[in-house]
Short mmCIF file of C-alpha atoms in Angstrom, two decimals:
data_model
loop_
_atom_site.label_atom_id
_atom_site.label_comp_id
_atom_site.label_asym_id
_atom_site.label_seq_id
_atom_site.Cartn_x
_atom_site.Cartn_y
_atom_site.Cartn_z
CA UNK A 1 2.84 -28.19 -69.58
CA UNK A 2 1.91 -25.99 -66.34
CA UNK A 3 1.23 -29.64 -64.61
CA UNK A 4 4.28 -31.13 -65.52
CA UNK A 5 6.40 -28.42 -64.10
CA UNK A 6 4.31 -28.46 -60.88
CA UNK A 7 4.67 -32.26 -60.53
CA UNK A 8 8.61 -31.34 -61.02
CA UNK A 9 8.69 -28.84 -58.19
CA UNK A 10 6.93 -31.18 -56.20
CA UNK A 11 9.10 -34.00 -57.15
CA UNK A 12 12.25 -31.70 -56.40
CA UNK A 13 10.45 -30.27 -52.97
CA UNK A 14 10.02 -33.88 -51.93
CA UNK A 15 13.73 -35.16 -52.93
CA UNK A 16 15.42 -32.31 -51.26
CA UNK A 17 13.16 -32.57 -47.98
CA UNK A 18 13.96 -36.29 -48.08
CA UNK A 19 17.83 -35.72 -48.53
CA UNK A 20 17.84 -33.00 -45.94
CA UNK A 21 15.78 -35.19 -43.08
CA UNK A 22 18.54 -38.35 -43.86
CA UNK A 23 21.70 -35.44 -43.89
CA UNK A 24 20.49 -34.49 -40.27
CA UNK A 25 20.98 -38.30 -39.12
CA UNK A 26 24.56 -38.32 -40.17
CA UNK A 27 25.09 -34.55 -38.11
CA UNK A 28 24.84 -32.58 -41.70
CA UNK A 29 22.04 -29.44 -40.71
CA UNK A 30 21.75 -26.28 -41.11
CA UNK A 31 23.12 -26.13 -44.11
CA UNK A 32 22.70 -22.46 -46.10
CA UNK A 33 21.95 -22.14 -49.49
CA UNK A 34 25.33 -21.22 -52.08
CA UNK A 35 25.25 -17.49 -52.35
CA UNK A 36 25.16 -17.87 -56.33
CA UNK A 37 23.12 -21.28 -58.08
CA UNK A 38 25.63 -23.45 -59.71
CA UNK A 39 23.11 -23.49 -62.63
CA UNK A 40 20.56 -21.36 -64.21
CA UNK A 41 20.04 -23.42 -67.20
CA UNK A 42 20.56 -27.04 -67.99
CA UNK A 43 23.13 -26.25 -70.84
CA UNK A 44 25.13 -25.36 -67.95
CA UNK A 45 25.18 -28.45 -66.03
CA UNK A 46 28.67 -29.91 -67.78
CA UNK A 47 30.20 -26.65 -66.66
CA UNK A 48 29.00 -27.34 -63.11
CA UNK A 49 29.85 -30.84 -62.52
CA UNK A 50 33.45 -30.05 -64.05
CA UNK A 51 33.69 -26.97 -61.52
CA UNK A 52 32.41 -29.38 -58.66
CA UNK A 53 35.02 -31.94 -59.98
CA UNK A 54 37.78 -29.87 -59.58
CA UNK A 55 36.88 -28.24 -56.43
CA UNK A 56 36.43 -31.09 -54.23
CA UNK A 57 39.35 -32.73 -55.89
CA UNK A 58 41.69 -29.56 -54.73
CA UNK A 59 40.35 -29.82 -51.40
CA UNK A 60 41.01 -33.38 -51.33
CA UNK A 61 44.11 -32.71 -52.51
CA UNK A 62 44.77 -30.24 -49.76
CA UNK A 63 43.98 -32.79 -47.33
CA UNK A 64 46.54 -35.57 -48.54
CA UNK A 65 49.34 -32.56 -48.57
CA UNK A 66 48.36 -31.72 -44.80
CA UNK A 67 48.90 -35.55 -44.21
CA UNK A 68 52.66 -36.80 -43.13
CA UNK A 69 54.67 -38.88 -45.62
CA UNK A 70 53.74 -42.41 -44.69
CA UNK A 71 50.11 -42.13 -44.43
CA UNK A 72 48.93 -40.02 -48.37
CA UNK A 73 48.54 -43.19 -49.77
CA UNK A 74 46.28 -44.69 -47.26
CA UNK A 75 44.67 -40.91 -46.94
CA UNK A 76 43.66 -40.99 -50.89
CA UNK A 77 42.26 -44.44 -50.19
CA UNK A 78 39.94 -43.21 -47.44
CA UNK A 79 38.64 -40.63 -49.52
CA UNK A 80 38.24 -42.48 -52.33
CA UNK A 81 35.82 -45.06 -50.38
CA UNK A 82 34.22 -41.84 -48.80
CA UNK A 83 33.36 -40.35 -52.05
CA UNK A 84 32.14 -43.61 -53.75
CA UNK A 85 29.83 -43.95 -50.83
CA UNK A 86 28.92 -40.09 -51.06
CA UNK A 87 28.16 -41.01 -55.18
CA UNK A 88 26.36 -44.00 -53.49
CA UNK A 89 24.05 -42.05 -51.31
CA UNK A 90 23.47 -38.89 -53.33
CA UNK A 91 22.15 -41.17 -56.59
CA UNK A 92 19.91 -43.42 -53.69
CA UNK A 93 17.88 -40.28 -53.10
CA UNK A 94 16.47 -40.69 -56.52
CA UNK A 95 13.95 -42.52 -57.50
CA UNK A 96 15.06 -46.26 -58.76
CA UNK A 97 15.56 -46.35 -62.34
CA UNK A 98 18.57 -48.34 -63.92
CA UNK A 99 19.66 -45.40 -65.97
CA UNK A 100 20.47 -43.40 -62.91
CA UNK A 101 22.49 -46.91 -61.24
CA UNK A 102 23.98 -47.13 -64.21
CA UNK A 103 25.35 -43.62 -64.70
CA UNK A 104 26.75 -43.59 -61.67
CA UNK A 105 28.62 -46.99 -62.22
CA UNK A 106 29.94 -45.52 -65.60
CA UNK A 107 31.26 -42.51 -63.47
CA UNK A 108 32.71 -44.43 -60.88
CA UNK A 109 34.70 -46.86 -63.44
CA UNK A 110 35.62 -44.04 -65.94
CA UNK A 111 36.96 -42.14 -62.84
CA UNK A 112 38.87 -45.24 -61.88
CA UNK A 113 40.73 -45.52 -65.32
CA UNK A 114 41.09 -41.36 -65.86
CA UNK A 115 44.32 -41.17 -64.17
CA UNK A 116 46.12 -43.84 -65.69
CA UNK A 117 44.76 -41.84 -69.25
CA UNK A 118 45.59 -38.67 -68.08
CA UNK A 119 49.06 -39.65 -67.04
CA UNK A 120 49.90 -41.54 -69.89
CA UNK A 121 48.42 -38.00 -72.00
CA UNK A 122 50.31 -36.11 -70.23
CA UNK A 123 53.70 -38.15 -70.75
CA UNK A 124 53.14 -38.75 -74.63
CA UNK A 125 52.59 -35.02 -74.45
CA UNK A 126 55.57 -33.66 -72.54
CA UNK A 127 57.65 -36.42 -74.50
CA UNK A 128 60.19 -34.89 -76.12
CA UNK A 129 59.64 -30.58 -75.75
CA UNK A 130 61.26 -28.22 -73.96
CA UNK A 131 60.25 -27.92 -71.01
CA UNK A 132 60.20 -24.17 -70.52
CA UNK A 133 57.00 -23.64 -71.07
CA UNK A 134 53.64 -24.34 -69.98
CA UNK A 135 51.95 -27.60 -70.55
CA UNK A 136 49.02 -26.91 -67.99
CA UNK A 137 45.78 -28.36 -69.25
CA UNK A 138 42.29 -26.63 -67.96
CA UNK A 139 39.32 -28.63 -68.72
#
């Protein structure tokens, strides 16, 4: 057991040294650790990657609003290619293993599809209330 968690820190050591030296080629250094972990246990990690979700989809967001009429559409397209090559390069540091392609092929195709879902949700849902109240969803 005490091996396996040193061949995981090693493992993890490696990656992140690896990711790091690449980061520094594309002018990404320096770069400070959060002031708080994002995890402390892995029953947390759905809670963290829907907290990620939502915060670089408001900053995103923030972005296309900054953006003159005209020129959102073509703004949510550039980020979309960005972050499908970001999900690219972050799932290349690991190791190759189909499961870990194919997650990240699932993600990418069940993101594609989510907003026509959620809009279509959303519609059936607001169909036919009142509209005074609420109807905000947090996930």
């Amino acid at each position: 057991m005490c091996g396996e968690l040193e061949d995981e820190k090693g493992f993890d050591e490696e990656l992140v040294s690896r990711l790091l030296y690449i980061a520094r080629g594309y002018g990404v250094a320096n770069v400070a650790p959060s002031d708080q972990p994002p995890l402390a246990a892995d029953s947390e990690r759905p809670a963290y990657m829907s907290t990620l979700f939502r915060r670089t989809l408001r900053e995103a967001i923030s972005d296309v609003l900054a953006v003159a009429e005209g020129g959102q559409a073509e703004t949510i397209a550039n980020q979309a290619v960005v972050f499908a090559r970001l999900a690219g390069f972050l799932a290349g540091q690991l190791p190759p293993g189909a499961e870990m392609a194919r997650s990240t092929m699932e993600a990418l195709l069940d993101g594609y599809a989510e907003p026509a879902r959620m809009f279509e949700h959303m519609r059936d849902h607001d169909h036919g209330h009142d509209h005074d109240h609420d109807h905000s969803h947090h996930h």
